[in-house]
Coordinates of C-alpha atoms in Angstrom, one line a residue:
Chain T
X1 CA 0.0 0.0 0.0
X2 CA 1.1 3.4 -0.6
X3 CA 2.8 5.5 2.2
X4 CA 0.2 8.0 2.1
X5 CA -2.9 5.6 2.7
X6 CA -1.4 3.7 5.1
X7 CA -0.7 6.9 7.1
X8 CA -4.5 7.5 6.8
X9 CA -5.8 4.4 7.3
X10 CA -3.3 4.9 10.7
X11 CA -4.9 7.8 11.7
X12 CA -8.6 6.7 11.3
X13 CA -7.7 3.7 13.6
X14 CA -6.2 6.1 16.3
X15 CA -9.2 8.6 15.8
X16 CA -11.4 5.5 16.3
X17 CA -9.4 4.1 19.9
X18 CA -8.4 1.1 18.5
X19 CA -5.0 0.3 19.9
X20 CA -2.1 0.0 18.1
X21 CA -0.2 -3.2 18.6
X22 CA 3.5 -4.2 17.6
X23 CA 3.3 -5.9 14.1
X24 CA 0.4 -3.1 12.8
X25 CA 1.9 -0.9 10.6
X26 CA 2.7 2.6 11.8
X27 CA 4.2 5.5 11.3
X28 CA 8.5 5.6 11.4
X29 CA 8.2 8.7 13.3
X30 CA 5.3 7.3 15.6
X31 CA 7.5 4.3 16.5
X32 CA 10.9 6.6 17.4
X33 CA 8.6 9.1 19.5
X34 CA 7.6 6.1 21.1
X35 CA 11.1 4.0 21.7
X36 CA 12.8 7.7 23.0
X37 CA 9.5 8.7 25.4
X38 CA 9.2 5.1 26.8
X39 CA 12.9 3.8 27.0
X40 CA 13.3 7.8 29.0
X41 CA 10.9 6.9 30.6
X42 CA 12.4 2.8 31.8
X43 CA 15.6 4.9 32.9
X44 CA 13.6 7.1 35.3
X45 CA 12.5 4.6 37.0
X46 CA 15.4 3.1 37.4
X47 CA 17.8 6.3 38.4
X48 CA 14.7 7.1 40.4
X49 CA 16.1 4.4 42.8
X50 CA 19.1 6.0 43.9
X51 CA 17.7 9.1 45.2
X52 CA 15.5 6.8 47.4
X53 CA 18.3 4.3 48.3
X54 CA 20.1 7.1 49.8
X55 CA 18.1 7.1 52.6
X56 CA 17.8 3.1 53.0
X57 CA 20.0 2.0 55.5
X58 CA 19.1 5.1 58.2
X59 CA 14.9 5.1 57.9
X60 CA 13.8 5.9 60.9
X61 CA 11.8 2.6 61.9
X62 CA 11.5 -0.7 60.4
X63 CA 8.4 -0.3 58.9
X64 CA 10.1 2.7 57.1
X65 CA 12.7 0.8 55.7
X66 CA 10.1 -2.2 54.4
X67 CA 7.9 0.2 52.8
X68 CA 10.7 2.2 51.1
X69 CA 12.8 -1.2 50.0
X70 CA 9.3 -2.4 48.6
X71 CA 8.7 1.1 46.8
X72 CA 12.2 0.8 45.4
X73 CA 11.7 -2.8 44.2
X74 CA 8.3 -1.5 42.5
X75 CA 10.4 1.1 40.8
X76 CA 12.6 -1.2 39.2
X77 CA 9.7 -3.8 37.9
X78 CA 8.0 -0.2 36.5
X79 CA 11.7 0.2 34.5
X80 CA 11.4 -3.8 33.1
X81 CA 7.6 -3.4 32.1
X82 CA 8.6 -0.6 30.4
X83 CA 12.4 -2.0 28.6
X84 CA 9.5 -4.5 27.4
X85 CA 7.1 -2.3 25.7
X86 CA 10.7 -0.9 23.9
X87 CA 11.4 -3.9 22.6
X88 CA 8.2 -4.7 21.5
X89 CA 8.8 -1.4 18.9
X90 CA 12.3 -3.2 17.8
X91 CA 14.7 -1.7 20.3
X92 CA 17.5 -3.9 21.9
X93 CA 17.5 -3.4 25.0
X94 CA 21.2 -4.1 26.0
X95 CA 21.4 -0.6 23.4
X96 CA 19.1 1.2 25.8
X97 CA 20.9 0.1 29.0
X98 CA 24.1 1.0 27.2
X99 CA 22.6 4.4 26.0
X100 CA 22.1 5.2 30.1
X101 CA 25.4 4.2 30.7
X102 CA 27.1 6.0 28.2
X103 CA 25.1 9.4 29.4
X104 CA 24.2 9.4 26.1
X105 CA 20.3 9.1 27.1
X106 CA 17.8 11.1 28.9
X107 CA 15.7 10.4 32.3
X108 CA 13.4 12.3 34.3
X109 CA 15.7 15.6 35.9
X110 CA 14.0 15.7 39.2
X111 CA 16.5 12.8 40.1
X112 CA 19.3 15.0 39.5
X113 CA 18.3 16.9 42.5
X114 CA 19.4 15.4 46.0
X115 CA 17.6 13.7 48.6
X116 CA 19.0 15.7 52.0
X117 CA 17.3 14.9 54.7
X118 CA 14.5 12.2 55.6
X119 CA 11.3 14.7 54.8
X120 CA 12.9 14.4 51.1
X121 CA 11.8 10.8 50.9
X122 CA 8.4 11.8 51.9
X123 CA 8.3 14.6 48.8
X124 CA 9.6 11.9 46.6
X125 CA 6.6 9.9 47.0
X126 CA 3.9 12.8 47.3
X127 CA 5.7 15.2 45.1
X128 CA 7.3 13.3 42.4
X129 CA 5.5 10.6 42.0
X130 CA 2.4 12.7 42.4
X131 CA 3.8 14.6 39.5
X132 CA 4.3 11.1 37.5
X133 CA 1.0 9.7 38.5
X134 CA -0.5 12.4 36.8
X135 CA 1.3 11.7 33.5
X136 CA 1.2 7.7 33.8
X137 CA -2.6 7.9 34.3
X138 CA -2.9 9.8 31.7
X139 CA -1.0 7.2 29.5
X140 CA -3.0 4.1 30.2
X141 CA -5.2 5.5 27.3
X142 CA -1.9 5.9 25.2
X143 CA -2.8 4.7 21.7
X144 CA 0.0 1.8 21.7
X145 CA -1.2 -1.2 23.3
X146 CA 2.0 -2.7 24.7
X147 CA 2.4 0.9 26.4
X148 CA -0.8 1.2 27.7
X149 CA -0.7 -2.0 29.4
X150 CA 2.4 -1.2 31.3
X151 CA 0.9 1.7 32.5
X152 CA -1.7 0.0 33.8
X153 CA -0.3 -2.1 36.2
X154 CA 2.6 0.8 37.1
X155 CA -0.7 3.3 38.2
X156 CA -2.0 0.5 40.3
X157 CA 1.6 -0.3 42.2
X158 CA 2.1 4.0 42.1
X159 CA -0.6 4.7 44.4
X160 CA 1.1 3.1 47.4
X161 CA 4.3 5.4 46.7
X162 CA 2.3 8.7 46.6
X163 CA 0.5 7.5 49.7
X164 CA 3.3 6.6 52.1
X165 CA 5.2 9.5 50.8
X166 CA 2.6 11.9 51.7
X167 CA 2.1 10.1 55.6
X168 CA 5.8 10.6 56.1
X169 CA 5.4 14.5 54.9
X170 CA 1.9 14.4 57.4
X171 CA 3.8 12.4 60.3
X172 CA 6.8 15.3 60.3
X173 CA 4.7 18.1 59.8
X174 CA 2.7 16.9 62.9
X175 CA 5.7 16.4 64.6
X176 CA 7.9 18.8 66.6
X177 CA 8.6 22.0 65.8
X178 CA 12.6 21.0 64.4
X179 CA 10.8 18.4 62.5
X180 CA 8.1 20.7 61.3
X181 CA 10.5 22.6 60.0
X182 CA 12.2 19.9 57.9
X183 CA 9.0 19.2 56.3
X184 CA 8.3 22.6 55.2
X185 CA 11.9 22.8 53.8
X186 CA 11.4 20.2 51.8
X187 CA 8.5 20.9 50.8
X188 CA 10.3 24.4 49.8
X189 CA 13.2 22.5 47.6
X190 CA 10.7 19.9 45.7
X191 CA 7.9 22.0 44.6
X192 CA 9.6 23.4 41.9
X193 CA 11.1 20.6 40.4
X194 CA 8.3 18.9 40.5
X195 CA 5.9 21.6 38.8
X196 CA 8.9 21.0 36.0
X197 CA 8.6 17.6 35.8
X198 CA 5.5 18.0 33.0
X199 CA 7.9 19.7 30.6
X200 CA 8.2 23.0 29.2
X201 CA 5.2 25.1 28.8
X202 CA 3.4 24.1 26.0
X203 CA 4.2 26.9 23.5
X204 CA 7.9 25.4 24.1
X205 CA 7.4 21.7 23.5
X206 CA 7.6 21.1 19.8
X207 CA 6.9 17.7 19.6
X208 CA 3.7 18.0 21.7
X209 CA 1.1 18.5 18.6
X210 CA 2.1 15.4 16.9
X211 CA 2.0 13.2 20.1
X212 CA -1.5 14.6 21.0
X213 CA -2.8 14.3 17.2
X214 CA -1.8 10.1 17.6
X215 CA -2.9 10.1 20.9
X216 CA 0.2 9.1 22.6
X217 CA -0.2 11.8 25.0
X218 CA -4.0 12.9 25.7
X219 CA -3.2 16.4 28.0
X220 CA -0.8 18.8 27.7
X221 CA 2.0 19.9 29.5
X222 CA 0.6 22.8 31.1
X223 CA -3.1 21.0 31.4
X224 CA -1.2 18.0 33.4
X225 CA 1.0 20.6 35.5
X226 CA -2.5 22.6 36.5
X227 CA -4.2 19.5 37.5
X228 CA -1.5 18.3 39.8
X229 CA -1.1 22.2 41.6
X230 CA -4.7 21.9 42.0
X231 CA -4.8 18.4 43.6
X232 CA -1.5 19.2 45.6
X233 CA -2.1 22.9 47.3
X234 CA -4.8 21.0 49.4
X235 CA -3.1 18.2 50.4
X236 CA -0.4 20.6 51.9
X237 CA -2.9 22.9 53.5
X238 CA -4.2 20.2 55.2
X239 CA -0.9 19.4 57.1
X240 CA 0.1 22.6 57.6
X241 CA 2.8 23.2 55.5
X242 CA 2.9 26.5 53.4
X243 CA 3.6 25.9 49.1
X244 CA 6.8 28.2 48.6
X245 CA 4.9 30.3 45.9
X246 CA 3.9 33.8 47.0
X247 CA 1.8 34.8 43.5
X248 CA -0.3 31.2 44.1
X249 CA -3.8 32.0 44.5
X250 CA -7.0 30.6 43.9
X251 CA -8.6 31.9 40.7
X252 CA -12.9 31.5 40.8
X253 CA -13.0 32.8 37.4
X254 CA -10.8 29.9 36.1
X255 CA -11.7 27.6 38.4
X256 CA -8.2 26.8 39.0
X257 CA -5.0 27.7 41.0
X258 CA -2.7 30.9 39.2
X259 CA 0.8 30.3 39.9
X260 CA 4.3 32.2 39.8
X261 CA 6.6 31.9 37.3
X262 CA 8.4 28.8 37.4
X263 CA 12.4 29.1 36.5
X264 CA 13.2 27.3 33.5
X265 CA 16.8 28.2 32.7
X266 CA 17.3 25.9 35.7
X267 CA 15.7 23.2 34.3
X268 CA 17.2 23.5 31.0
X269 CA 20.7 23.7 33.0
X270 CA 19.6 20.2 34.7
X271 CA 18.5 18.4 31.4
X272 CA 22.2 19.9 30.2
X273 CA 23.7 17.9 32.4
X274 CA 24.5 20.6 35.1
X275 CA 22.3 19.8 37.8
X276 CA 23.1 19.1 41.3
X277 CA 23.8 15.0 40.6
X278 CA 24.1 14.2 37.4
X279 CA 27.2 13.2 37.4
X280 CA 26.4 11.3 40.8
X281 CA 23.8 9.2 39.5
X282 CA 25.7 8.5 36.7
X283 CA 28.6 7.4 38.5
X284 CA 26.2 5.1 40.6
X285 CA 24.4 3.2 37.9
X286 CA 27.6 2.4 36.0
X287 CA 29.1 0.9 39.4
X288 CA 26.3 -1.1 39.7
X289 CA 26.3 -2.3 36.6
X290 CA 30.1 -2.9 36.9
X291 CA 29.3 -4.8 39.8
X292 CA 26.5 -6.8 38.7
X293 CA 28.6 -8.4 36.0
X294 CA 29.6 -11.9 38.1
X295 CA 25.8 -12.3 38.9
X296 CA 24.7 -12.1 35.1
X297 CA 28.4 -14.3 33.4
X298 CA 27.6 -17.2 36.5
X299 CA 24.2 -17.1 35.3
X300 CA 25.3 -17.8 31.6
X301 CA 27.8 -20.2 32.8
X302 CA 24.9 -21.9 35.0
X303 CA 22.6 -22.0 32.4
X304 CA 25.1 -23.6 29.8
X305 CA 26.2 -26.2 32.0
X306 CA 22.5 -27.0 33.4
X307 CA 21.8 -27.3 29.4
X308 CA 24.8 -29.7 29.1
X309 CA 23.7 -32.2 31.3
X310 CA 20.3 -32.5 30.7
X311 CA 21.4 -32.9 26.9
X312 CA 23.5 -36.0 28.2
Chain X
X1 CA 31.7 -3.5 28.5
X2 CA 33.2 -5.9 27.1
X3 CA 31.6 -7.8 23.9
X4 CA 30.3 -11.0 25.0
X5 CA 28.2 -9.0 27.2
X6 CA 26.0 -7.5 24.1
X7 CA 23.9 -9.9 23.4
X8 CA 20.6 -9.7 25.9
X9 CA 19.6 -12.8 27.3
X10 CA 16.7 -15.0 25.6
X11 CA 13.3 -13.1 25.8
X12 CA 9.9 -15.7 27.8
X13 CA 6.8 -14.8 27.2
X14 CA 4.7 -14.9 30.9
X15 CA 1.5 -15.9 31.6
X16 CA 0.0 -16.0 35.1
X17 CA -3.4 -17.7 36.7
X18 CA -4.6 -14.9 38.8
X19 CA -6.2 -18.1 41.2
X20 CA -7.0 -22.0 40.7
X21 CA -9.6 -22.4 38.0
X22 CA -9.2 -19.4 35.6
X23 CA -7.1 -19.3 32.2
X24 CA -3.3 -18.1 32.2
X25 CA -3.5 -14.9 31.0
X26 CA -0.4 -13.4 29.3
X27 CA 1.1 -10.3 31.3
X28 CA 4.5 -9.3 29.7
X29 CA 7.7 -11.1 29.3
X30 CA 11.7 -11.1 31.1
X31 CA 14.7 -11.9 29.6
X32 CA 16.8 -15.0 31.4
X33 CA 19.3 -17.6 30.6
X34 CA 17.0 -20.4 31.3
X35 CA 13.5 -21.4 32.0
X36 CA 13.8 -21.9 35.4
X37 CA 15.6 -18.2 36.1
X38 CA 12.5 -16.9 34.0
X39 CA 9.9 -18.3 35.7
X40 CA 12.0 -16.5 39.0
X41 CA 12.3 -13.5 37.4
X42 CA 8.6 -13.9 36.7
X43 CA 7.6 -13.9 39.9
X44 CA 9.5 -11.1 41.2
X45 CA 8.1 -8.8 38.3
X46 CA 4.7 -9.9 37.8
X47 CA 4.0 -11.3 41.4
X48 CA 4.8 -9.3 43.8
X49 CA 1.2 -8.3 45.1
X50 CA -0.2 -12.2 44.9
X51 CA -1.5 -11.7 41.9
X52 CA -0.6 -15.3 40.9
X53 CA -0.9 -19.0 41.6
X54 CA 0.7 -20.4 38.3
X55 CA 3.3 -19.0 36.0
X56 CA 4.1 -20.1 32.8
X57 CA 7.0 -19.0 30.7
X58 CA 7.7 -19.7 27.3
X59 CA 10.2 -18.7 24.8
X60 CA 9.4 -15.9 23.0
X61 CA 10.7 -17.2 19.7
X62 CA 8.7 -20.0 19.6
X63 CA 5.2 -18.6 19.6
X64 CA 3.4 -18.0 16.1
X65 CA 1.1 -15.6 15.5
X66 CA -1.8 -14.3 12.8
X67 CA -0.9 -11.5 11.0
X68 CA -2.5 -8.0 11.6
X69 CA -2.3 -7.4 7.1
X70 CA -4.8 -10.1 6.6
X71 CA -7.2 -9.2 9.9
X72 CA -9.9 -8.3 8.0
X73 CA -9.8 -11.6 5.7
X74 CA -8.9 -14.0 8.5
X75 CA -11.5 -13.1 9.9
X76 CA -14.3 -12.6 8.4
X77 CA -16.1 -16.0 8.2
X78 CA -16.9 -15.8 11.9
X79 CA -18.6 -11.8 10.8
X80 CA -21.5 -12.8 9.1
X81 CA -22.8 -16.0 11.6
X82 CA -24.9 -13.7 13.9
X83 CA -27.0 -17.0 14.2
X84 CA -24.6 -18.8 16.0
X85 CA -25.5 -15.8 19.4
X86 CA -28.7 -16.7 20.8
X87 CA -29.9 -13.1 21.0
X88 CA -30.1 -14.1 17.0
X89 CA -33.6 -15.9 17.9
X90 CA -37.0 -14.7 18.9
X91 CA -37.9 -16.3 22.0
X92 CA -42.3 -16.0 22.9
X93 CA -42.8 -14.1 25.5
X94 CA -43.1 -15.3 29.2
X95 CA -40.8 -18.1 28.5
X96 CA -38.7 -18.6 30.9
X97 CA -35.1 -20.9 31.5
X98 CA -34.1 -20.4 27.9

């Protein structure tokens, strides 16, 4: 069939919510959106572990360190779900791995900023993966199947993370005054990065029309970023703690939260490379990886000789 | 990284029975060096909330499949058999257990 009909005929089936799986025909640009936003997407789940691993060995009660180690162990099933919806578009993904590695390939900036003190772990969960939920829900009505599926079962595992983030933020903030205080200022240090977590504003994110027009993404930037300050300012009043945004203020009219400006030559400097631990995290994954590399050769080795004597 | 490293281990297809008495349902797929590892690796990705009492793994490459070109052909013979649902037929009324 001709290029031209076959781009129609792909459209209609989009337009029409009918999910596109791996062997349909689609689009070469459809399928390279796709590989870059969901293999980005596999590595920030997995750098998204070392901000929280930080903080492992010195939670503050056992129950804190079960909840965070099964949080973590979620985060890294959410990156192979994801790996998996890659390959199902024709992407190796020992090339992806490599790509992280190499620095050559992109993840979420948020985890470029450090995790200080133990409030931070609380804004990771309420916070960031707030922030995320609000995208990945978005996505489980992403037009490709294999996608869409992932999503899924990541939205139903991500509503624990939000939710014991947000009682650590609530236990502090109903704490003493010291730890009051270390709530608020982490509170003060995440909600920026996390408002830029959506992406640039939507007059600044080029490839947004395209994505919208096959239905990978179904809200915009900005549309995603005003549903989660709306959802969030309440959550915060209710504990107490203060958003660090002086011009934020409810709008009847709108029916919405106005906002300040937030600063975006800071998050371009952190997508540059030139944030607060990127070089850290970096560093970390390729020592892990490094490190894992007995655990994956005696696994070849075991397999091969468990093959060998069973073929005898 | 050295060469031999390169290539990925061999991708399994998973499919889990959610309890006794229902289907195995596929849910995604892990790479590992053998079946046994797989089914393992199974369980820690797809099982980690009980949502399994079975696991099945098979090897990727040797599942066929129809192909999505001919759908609409491959199809079709089941399309136009509406008799073979029994809303098809016109039942009196006030019969009942039918």
């Amino acid at each position: 069939m001709e290029e031209n009909l076959l781009l129609e005929n792909f459209q209609k089936k989009v337009d029409a919510e009918i999910k596109v799986e791996p062997k349909d025909w689609m689009p070469e640009k459809y399928r390279k959106t796709l590989i870059r936003q969901i293999s980005q997407h596999a590595h920030s789940e997995v750098v998204g572990m070392l901000p929280e691993a930080n903080w492992l060995t010195r939670a503050p009660s056992l129950r804190r360190k079960m909840i965070l180690l099964a949080k973590i162990q979620d985060e890294a099933g959410h990156g192979l779900y994801l790996y998996s919806s890659a390959e199902t578009l024709g992407a190796d993904r020992q090339d992806l791995i490599e790509e992280l590695l190499d620095g050559k390939a992109k993840y979420s900036s948020i985890f470029n900023y450090p995790t200080l003190t133990w409030a931070d772990i609380g804004s990771v969960g309420w916070l960031v993966d707030g922030a995320a939920i609000m995208n990945q829900v978005m996505l489980t009505r992403t037009s490709y199947g294999p996608y869409a599926r992932a999503m899924v079962r990541i939205c139903k595992e991500e509503s624990f993370h939000q939710r014991q983030g947000f009682e650590i933020v609530a236990t502090l903030a109903n704490g003493t005054a010291e730890q009051k205080e270390m709530a608020q200022d982490s509170l003060n240090r995440w909600w920026w990065p996390s408002l830029m977590m959506f992406g640039p504003t939507d007059d600044l994110s080029p490839n947004s029309a395209l994505s919208m027009k096959w239905k990978i993404k179904r809200k915009s930037n900005d549309e995603l970023r005003q549903d989660f300050i709306d959802r969030t300012v309440q959550q915060a009043e209710a504990i107490g703690l203060t958003v660090p945004d002086k011009d934020l203020k409810w709008n009847e009219e709108r029916g919405h939260y106005d906002f300040g400006e937030i600063n975006w030559d800071e998050f371009f400097e952190v997508i540059k490379g030139n944030g607060p631990c990127n070089q850290e995290r970096l560093t970390a994954r390729q020592e892990a990886y490094k490190k894992g590399s007995w655990v994956r050769e005696a696994a070849k080795v075991h397999a091969a000789k468990k093959a060998v004597s069973k073929a005898a | 990284m050295s060469q031999n490293e390169k290539t990925n281990w061999p991708l399994w297809e998973v499919f889990i029975q959610s309890k006794p008495g229902l289907s195995h349902k596929h849910v995604g797929n892990v790479h590992a060096t053998d079946a046994q590892s797989a089914i393992e690796n199974a369980r820690d990705v797809y099982t980690r909330r009980s949502e399994g009492t079975s696991i099945w793994v098979i090897p990727a490459n040797a599942i066929s499949a129809s192909s999505p070109d001919d759908e609409g052909e491959f199809f079709e013979p089941a399309n136009d058999k509406v008799y073979r649902h029994p809303t098809f037929y016109k039942i009196p009324k006030g019969v009942k257990y039918l």
